PDB file of C-alpha atoms and ligand atoms in Angstrom:
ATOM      1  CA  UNK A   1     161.565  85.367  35.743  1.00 31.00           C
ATOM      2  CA  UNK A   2     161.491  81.761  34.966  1.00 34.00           C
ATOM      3  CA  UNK A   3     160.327  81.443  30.850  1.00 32.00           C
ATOM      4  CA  UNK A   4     157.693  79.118  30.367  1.00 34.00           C
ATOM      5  CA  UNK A   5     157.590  76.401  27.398  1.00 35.00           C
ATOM      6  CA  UNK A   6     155.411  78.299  25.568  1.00 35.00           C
ATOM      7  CA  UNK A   7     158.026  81.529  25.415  1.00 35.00           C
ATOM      8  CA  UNK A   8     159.963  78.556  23.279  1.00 36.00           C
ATOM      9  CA  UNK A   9     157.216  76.777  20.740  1.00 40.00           C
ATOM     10  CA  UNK A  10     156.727  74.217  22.754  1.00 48.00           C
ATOM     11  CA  UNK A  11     160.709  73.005  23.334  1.00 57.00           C
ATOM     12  CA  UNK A  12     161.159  70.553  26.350  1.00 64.00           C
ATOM     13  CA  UNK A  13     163.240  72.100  29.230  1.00 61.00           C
ATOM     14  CA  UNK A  14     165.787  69.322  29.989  1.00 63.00           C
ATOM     15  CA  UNK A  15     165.586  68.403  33.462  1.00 64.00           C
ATOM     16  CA  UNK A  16     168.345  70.176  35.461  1.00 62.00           C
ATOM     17  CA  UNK A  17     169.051  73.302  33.040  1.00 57.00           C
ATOM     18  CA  UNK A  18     168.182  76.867  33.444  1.00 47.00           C
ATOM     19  CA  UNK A  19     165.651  78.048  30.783  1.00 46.00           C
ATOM     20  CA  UNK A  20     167.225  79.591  27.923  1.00 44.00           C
ATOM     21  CA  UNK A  21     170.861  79.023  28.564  1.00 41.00           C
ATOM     22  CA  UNK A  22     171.107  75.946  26.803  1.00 38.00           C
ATOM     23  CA  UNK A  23     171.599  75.691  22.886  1.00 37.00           C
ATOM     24  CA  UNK A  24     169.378  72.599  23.218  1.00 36.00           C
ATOM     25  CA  UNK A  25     166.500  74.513  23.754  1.00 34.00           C
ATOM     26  CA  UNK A  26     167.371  77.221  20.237  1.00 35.00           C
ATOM     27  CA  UNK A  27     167.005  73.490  18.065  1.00 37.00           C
ATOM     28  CA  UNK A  28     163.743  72.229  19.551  1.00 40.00           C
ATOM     29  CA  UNK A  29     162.973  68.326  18.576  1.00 36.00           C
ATOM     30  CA  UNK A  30     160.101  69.399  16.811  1.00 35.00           C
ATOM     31  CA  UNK A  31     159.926  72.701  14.870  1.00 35.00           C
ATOM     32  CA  UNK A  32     158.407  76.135  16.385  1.00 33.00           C
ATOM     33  CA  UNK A  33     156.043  76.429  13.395  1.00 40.00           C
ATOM     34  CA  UNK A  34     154.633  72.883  14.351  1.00 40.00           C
ATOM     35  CA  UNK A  35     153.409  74.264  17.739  1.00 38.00           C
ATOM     36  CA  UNK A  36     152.308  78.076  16.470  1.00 39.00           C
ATOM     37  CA  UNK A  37     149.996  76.341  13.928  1.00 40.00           C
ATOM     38  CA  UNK A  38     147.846  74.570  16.433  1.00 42.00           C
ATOM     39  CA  UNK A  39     145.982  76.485  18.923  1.00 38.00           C
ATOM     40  CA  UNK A  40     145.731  74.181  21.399  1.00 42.00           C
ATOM     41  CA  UNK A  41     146.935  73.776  25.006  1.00 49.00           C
ATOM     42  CA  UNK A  42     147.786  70.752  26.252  1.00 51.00           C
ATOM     43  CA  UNK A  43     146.361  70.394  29.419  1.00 68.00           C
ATOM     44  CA  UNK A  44     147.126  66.536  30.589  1.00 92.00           C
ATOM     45  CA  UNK A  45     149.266  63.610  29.650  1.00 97.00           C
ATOM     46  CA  UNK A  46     147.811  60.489  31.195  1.00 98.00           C
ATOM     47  CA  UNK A  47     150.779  58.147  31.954  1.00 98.00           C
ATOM     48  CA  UNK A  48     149.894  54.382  32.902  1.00 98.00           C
ATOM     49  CA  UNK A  49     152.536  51.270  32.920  1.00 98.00           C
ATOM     50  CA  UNK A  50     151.461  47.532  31.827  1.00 98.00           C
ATOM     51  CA  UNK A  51     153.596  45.497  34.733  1.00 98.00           C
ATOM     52  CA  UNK A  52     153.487  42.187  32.594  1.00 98.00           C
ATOM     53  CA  UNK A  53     152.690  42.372  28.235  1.00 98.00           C
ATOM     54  CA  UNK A  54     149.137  41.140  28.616  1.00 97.00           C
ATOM     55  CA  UNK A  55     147.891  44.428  30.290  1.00 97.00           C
ATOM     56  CA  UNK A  56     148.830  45.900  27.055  1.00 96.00           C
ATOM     57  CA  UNK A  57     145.300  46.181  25.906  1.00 92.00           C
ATOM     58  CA  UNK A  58     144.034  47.022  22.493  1.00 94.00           C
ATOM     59  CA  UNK A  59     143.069  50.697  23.748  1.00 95.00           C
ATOM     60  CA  UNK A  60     146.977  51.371  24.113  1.00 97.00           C
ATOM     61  CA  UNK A  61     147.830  51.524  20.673  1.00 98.00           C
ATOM     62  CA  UNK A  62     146.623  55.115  20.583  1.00 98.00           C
ATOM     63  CA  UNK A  63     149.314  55.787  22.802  1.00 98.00           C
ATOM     64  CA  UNK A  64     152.780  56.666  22.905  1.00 98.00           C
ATOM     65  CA  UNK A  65     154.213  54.002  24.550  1.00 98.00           C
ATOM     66  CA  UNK A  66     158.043  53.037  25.937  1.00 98.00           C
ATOM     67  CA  UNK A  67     159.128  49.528  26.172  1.00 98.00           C
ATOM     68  CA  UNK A  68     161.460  48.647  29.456  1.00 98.00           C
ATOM     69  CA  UNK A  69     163.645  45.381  29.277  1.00 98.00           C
ATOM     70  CA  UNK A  70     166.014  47.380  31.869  1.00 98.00           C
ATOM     71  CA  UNK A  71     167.988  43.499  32.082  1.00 98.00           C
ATOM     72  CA  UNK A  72     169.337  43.805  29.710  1.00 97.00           C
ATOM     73  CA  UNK A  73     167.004  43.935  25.826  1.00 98.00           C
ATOM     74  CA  UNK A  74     166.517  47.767  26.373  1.00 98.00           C
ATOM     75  CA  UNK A  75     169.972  48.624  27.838  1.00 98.00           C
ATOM     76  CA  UNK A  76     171.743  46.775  24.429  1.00 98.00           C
ATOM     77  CA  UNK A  77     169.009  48.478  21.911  1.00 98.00           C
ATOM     78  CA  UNK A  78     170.332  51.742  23.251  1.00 98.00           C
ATOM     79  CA  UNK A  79     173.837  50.705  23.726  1.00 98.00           C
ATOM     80  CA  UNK A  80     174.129  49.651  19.810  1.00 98.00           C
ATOM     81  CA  UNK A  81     172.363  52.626  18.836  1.00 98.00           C
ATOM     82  CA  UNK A  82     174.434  54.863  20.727  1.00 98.00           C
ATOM     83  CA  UNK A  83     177.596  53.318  19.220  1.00 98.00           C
ATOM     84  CA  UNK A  84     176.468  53.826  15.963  1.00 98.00           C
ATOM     85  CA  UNK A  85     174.823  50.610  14.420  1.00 98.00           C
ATOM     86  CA  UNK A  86     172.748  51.921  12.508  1.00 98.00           C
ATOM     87  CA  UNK A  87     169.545  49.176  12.160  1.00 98.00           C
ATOM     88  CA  UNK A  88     168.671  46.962  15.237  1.00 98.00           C
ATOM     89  CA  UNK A  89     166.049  44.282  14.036  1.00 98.00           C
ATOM     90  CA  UNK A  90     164.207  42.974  16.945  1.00 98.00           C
ATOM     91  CA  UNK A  91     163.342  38.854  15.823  1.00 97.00           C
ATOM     92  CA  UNK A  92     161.132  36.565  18.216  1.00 94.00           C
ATOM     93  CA  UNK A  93     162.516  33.935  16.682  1.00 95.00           C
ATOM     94  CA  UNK A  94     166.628  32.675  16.576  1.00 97.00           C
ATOM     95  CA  UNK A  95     165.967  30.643  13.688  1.00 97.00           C
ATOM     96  CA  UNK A  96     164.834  34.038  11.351  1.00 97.00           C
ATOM     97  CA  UNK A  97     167.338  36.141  13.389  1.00 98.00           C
ATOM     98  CA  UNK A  98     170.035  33.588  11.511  1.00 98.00           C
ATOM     99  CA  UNK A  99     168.380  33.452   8.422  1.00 98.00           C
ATOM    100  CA  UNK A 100     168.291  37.444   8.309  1.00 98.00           C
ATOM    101  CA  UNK A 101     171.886  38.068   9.435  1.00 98.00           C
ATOM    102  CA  UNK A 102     173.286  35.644   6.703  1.00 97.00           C
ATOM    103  CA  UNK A 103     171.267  37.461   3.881  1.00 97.00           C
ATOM    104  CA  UNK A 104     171.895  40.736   4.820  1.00 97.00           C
ATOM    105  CA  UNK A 105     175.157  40.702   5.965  1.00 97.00           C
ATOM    106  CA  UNK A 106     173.847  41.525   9.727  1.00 98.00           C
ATOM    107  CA  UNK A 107     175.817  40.960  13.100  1.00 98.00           C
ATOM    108  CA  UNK A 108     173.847  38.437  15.137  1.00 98.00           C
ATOM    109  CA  UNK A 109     172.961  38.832  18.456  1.00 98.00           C
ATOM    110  CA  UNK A 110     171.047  37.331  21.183  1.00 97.00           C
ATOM    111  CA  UNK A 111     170.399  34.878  24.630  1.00 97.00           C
ATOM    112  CA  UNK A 112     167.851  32.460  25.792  1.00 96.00           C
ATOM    113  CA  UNK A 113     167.557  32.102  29.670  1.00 91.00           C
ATOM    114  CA  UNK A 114     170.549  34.735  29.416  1.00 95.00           C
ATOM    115  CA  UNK A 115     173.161  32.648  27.665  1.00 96.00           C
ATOM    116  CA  UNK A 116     174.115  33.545  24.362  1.00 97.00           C
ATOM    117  CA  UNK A 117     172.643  31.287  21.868  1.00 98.00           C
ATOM    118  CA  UNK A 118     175.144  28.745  19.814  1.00 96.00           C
ATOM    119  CA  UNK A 119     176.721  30.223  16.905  1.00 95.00           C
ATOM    120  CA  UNK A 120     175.764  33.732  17.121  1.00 98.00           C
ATOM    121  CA  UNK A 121     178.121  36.787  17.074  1.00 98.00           C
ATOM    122  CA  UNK A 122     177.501  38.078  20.836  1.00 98.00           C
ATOM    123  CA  UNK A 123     175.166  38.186  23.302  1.00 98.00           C
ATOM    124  CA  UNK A 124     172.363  40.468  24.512  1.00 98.00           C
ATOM    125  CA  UNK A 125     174.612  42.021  26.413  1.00 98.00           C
ATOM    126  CA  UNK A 126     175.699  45.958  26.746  1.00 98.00           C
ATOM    127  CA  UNK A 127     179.534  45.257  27.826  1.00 98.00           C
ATOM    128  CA  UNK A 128     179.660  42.816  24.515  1.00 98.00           C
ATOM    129  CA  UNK A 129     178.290  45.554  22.261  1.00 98.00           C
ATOM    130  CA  UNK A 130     180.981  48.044  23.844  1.00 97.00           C
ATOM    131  CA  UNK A 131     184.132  45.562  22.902  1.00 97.00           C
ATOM    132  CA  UNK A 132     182.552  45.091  19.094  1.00 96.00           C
ATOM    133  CA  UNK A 133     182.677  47.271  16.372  1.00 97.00           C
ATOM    134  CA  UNK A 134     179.287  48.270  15.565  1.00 98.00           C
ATOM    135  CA  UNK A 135     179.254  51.370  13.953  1.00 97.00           C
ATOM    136  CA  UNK A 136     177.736  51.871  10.604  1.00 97.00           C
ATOM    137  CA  UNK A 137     176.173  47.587  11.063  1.00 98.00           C
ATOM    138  CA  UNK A 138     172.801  46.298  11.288  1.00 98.00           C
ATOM    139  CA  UNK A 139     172.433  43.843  13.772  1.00 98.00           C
ATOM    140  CA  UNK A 140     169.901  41.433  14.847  1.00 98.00           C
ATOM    141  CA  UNK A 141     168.495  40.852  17.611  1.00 98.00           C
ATOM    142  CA  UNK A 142     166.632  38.012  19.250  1.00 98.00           C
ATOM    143  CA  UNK A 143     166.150  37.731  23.367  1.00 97.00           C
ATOM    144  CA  UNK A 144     163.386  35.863  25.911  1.00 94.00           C
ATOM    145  CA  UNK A 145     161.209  38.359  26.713  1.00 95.00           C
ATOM    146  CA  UNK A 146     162.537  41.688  25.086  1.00 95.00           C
ATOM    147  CA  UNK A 147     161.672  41.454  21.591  1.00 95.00           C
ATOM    148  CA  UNK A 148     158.460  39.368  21.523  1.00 95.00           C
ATOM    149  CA  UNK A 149     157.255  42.551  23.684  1.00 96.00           C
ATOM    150  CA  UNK A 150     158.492  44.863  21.153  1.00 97.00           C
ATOM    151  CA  UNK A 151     156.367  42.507  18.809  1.00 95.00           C
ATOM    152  CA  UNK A 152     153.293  42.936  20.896  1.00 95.00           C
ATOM    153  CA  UNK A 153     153.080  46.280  20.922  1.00 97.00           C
ATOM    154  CA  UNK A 154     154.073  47.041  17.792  1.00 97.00           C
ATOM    155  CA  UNK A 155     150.729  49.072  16.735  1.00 97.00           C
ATOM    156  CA  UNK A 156     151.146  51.976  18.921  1.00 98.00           C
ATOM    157  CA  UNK A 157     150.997  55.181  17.667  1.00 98.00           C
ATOM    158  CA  UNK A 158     154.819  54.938  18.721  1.00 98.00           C
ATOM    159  CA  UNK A 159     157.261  52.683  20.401  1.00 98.00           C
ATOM    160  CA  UNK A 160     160.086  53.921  21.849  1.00 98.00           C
ATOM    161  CA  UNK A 161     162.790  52.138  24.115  1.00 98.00           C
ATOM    162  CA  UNK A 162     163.698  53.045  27.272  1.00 98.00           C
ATOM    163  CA  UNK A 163     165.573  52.612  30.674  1.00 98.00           C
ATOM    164  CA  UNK A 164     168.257  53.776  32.660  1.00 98.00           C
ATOM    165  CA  UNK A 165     171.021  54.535  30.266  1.00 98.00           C
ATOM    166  CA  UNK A 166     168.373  57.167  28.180  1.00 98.00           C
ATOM    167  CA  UNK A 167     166.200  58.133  30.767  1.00 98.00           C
ATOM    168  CA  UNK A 168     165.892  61.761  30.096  1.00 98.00           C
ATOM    169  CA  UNK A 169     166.649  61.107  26.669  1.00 98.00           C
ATOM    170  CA  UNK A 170     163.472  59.108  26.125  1.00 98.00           C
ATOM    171  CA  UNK A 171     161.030  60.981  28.448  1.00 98.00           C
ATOM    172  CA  UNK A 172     161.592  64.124  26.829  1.00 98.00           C
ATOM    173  CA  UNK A 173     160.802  62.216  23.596  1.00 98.00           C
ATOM    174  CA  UNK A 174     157.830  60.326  25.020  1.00 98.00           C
ATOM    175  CA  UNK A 175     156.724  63.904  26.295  1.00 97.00           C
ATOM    176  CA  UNK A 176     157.122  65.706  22.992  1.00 97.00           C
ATOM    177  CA  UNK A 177     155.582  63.196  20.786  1.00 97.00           C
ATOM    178  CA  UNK A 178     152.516  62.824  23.260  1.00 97.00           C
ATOM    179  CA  UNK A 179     151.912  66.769  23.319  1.00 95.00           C
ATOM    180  CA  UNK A 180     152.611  66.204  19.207  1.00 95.00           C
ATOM    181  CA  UNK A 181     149.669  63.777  18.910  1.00 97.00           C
ATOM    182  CA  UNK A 182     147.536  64.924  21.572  1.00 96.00           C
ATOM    183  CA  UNK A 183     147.533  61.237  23.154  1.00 98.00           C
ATOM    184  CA  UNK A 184     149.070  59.567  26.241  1.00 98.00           C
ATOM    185  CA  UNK A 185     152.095  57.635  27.414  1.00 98.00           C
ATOM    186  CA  UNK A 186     151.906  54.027  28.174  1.00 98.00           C
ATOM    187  CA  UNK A 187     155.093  52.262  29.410  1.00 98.00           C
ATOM    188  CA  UNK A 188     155.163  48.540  29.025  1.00 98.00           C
ATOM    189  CA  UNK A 189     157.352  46.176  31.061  1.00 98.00           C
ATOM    190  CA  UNK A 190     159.096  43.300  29.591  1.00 98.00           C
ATOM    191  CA  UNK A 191     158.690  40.656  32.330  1.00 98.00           C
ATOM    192  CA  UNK A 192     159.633  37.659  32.086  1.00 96.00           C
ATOM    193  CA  UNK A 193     157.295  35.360  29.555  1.00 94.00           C
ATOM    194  CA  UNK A 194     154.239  37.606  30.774  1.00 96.00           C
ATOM    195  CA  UNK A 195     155.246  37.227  34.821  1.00 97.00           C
ATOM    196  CA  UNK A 196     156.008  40.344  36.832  1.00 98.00           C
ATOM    197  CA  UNK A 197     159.867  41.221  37.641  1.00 98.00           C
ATOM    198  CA  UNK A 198     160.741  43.816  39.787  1.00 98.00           C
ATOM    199  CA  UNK A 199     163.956  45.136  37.446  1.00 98.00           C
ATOM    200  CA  UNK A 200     161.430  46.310  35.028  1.00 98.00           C
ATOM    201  CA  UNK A 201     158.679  47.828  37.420  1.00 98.00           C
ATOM    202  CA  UNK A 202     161.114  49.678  39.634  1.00 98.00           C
ATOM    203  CA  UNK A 203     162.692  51.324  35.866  1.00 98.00           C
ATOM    204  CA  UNK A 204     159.060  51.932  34.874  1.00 98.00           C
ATOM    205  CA  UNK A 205     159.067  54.140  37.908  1.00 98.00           C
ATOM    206  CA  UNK A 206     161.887  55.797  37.886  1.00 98.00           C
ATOM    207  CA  UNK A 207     160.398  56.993  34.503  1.00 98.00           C
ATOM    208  CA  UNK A 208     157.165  58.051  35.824  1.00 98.00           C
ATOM    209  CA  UNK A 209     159.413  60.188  37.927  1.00 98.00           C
ATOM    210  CA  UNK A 210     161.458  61.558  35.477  1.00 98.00           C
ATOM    211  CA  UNK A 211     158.283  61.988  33.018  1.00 98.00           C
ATOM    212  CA  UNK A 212     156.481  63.928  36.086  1.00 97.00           C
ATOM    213  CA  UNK A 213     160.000  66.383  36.307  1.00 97.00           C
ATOM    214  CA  UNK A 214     159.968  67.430  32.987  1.00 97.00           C
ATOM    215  CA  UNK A 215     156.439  68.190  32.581  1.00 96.00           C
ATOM    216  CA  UNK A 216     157.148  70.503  36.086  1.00 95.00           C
ATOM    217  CA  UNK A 217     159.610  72.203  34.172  1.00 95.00           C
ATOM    218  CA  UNK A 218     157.181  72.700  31.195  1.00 93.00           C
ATOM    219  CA  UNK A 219     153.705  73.294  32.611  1.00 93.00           C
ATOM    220  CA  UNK A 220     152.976  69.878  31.197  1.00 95.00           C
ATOM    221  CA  UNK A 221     150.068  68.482  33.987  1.00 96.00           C
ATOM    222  CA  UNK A 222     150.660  65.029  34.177  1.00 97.00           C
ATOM    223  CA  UNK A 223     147.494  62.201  35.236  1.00 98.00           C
ATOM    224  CA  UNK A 224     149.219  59.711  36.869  1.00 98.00           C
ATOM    225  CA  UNK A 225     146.870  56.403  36.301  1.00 98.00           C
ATOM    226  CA  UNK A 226     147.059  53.873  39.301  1.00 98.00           C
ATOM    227  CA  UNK A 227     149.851  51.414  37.482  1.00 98.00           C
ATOM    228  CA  UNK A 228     152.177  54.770  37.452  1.00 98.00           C
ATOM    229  CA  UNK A 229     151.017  55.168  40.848  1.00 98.00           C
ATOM    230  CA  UNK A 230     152.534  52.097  41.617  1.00 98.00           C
ATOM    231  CA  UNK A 231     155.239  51.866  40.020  1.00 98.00           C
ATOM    232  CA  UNK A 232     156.337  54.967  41.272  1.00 98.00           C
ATOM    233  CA  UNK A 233     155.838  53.865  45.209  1.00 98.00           C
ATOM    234  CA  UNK A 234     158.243  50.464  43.530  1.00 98.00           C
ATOM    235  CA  UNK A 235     160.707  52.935  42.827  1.00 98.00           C
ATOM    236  CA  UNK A 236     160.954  54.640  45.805  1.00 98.00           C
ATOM    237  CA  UNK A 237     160.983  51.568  47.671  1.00 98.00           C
ATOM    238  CA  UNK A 238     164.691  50.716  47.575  1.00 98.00           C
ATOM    239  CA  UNK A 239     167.020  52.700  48.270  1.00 98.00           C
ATOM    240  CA  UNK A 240     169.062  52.330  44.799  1.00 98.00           C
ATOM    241  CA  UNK A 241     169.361  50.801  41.408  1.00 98.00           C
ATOM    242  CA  UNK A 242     171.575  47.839  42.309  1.00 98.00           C
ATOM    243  CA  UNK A 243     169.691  46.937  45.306  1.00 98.00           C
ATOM    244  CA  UNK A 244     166.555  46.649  43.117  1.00 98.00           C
ATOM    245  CA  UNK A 245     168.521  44.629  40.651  1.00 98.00           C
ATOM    246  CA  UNK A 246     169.773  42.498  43.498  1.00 98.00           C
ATOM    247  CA  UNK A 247     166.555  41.924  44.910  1.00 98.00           C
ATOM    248  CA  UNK A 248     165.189  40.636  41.157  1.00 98.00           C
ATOM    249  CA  UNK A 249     165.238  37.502  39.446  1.00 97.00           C
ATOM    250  CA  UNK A 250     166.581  38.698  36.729  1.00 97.00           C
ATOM    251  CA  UNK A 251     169.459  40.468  38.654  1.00 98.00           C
ATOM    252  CA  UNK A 252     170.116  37.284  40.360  1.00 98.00           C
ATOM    253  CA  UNK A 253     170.073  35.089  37.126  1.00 97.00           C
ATOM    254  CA  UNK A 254     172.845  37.858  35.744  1.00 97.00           C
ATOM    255  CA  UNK A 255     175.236  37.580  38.373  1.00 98.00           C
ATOM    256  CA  UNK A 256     174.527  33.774  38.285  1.00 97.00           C
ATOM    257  CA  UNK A 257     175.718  33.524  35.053  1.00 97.00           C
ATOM    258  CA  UNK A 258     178.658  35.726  35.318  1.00 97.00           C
ATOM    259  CA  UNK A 259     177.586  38.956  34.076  1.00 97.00           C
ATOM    260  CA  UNK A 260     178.416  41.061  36.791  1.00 98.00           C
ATOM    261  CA  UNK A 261     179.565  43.835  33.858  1.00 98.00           C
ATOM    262  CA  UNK A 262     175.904  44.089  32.670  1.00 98.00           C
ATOM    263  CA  UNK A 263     174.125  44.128  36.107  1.00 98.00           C
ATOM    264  CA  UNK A 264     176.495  47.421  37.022  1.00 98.00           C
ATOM    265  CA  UNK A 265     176.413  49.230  33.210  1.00 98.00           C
ATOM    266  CA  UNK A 266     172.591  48.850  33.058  1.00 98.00           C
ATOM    267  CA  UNK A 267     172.449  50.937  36.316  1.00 98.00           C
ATOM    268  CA  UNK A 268     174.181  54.132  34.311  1.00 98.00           C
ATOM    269  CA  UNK A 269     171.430  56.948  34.253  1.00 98.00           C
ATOM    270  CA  UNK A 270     171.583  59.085  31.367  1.00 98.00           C
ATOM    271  CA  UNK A 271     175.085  58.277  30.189  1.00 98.00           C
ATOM    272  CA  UNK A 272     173.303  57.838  26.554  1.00 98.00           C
ATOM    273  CA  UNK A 273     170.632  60.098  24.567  1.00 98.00           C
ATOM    274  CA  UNK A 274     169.966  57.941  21.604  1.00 98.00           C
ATOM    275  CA  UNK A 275     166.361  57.299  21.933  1.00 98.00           C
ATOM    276  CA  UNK A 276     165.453  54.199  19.760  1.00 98.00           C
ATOM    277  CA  UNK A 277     162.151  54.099  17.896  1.00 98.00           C
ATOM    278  CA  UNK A 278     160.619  51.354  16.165  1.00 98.00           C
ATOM    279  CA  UNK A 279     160.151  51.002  12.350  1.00 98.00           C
ATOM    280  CA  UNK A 280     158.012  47.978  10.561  1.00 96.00           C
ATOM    281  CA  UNK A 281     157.456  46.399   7.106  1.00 94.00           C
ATOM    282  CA  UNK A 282     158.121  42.943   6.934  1.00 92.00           C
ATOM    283  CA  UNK A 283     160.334  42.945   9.776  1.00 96.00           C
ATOM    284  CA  UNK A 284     160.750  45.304  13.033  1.00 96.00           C
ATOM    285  CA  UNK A 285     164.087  47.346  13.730  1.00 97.00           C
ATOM    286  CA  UNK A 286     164.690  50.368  15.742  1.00 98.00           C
ATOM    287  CA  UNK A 287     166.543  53.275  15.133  1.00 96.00           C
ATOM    288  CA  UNK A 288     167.489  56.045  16.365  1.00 95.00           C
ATOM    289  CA  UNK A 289     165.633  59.201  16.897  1.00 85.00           C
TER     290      UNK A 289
HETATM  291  C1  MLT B 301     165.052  39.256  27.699  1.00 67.87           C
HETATM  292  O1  MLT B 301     164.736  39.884  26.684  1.00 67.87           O
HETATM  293  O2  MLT B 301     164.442  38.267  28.049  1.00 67.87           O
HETATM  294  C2  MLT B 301     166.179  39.699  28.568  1.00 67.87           C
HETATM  295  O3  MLT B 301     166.695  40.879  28.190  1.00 67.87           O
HETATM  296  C3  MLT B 301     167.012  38.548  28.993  1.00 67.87           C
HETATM  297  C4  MLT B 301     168.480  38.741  29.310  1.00 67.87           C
HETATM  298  O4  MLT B 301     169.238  39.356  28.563  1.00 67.87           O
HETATM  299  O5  MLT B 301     168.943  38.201  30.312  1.00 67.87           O
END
């Protein structure tokens, strides 16, 4: 008989295993005793996605919520993370992004209209971060869209950063830190400055699939609000990743530009699990989970 979540404390069945044959599931995220000491059963996540930043209303900063900058701000958060930088400070700004690096020591990183910006170490660009030695660095990062977003939604309860490369990663963490503070899951597209792009609304649905898989698999109910709606019918209108990036701006500015490399790497699913989550005091980094 198939065990149910509760059998477990509460641990999220990873999409594609069989209940109880995975050591993942013996070293839950979050501890049994978290889940014995409260009574309560989580009947429904409500999962909505802001196409453009300015739907992020005030109201969503009770919620946990999962930025998407699929090309390419997400995909090189979780690429540096997952190679082992250890800080990546997310700067609106390239003017405090160079001020920051040369006090701290930091690798500097960043575009404007997808070029890398004069001076600076590398790019936001995946394929860069994989040919630079990263591990154990702080790096900052400064990008269009990407990190003014991060900016802007900065008060949620808590901001995590997501696309293909994580997927499963960061919807299991989105689900288990949702049923953790009893709240929903907002997922927030980049755009591009506050316009809607397709890259970002076709990830945002593959996530609302992958969110509504997991909960299956752990009698999670899922409300699926009429943004996740649509951004699910986005998703299943192409046939693939790259012919969603291909039909996108932002897909077509990429290969413009030369960066052929990024356009294919972004479209990895789940080749990474680091799950970055965003930290504040007088600046914002991520880290990860
Ligand atoms: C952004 O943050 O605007 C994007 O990630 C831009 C890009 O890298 O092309």
């Amino acid at each position: 008989p198939t065990r149910r979540s509760s059998d477990l404390g509460g641990a999220i069945f990873k999409k594609g295993e069989q209940p109880g044959m995975n050591s993942w599931l013996h070293e839950p995220l979050v501890r049994k005793e978290h889940f014995k000491k409260r009574s309560y059963r989580m009947d429904e996540v409500k999962l909505r996605v802001a196409f453009t930043p300015p739907d992020f209303h005030a109201k969503w900063n009770e919620l946990i919520c999962v930025v998407v900058d699929v090309l390419r701000a997400s995909s090189t958060i979780v690429t540096l993370l997952e190679n082992g930088c250890q800080q990546v400070y997310t700067l609106a700004s390239a003017s405090d992004s160079r001020a920051l690096s040369r006090k701290q020591d930091y690798i500097l990183a960043g575009e404007r209209n997808g070029l890398t910006l004069p001076g600076f170490d590398m790019g936001n660009s995946p394929c860069e971060v994989l040919i630079n030695d990263v591990a154990e660095k702080g790096v900052v990062l400064t990008t269009t869209n990407g990190t003014r977003v991060i900016k802007k939604v900065s008060g949620a309860r808590k901001v995590l950063i997501g696309c293909f490369l994580n997927a499963q990663a960061c919807c299991e963490r989105a689900l288990l830190l949702a049923r953790e503070y009893k709240t929903g899951i907002g997922i927030i597209c980049a755009a591009e400055k506050n316009a809607f792009v397709l890259d970002d609304a076709f990830c945002a649905g593959f996530l609302v699939e992958e969110i509504l898989q997991i909960a299956g698999l752990n009698s999670i109910n899922i409300e699926l609000l009429d943004s996740a709606q649509a951004a699910r019918r986005i998703y299943h209108g192409y046939p693939d990743i790259l012919s969603a990036f291909r039909a996108s701006n932002s897909g077509q500015r990429l290969l413009s530009i030369g960066r052929e490399d990024d356009f294919r790497f972004c479209s990895n699913v789940d080749i990474f699990t680091s799950v970055p989550v965003l930290y504040q005091n007088s600046y914002f980094w991520c880290e990860s989970l």
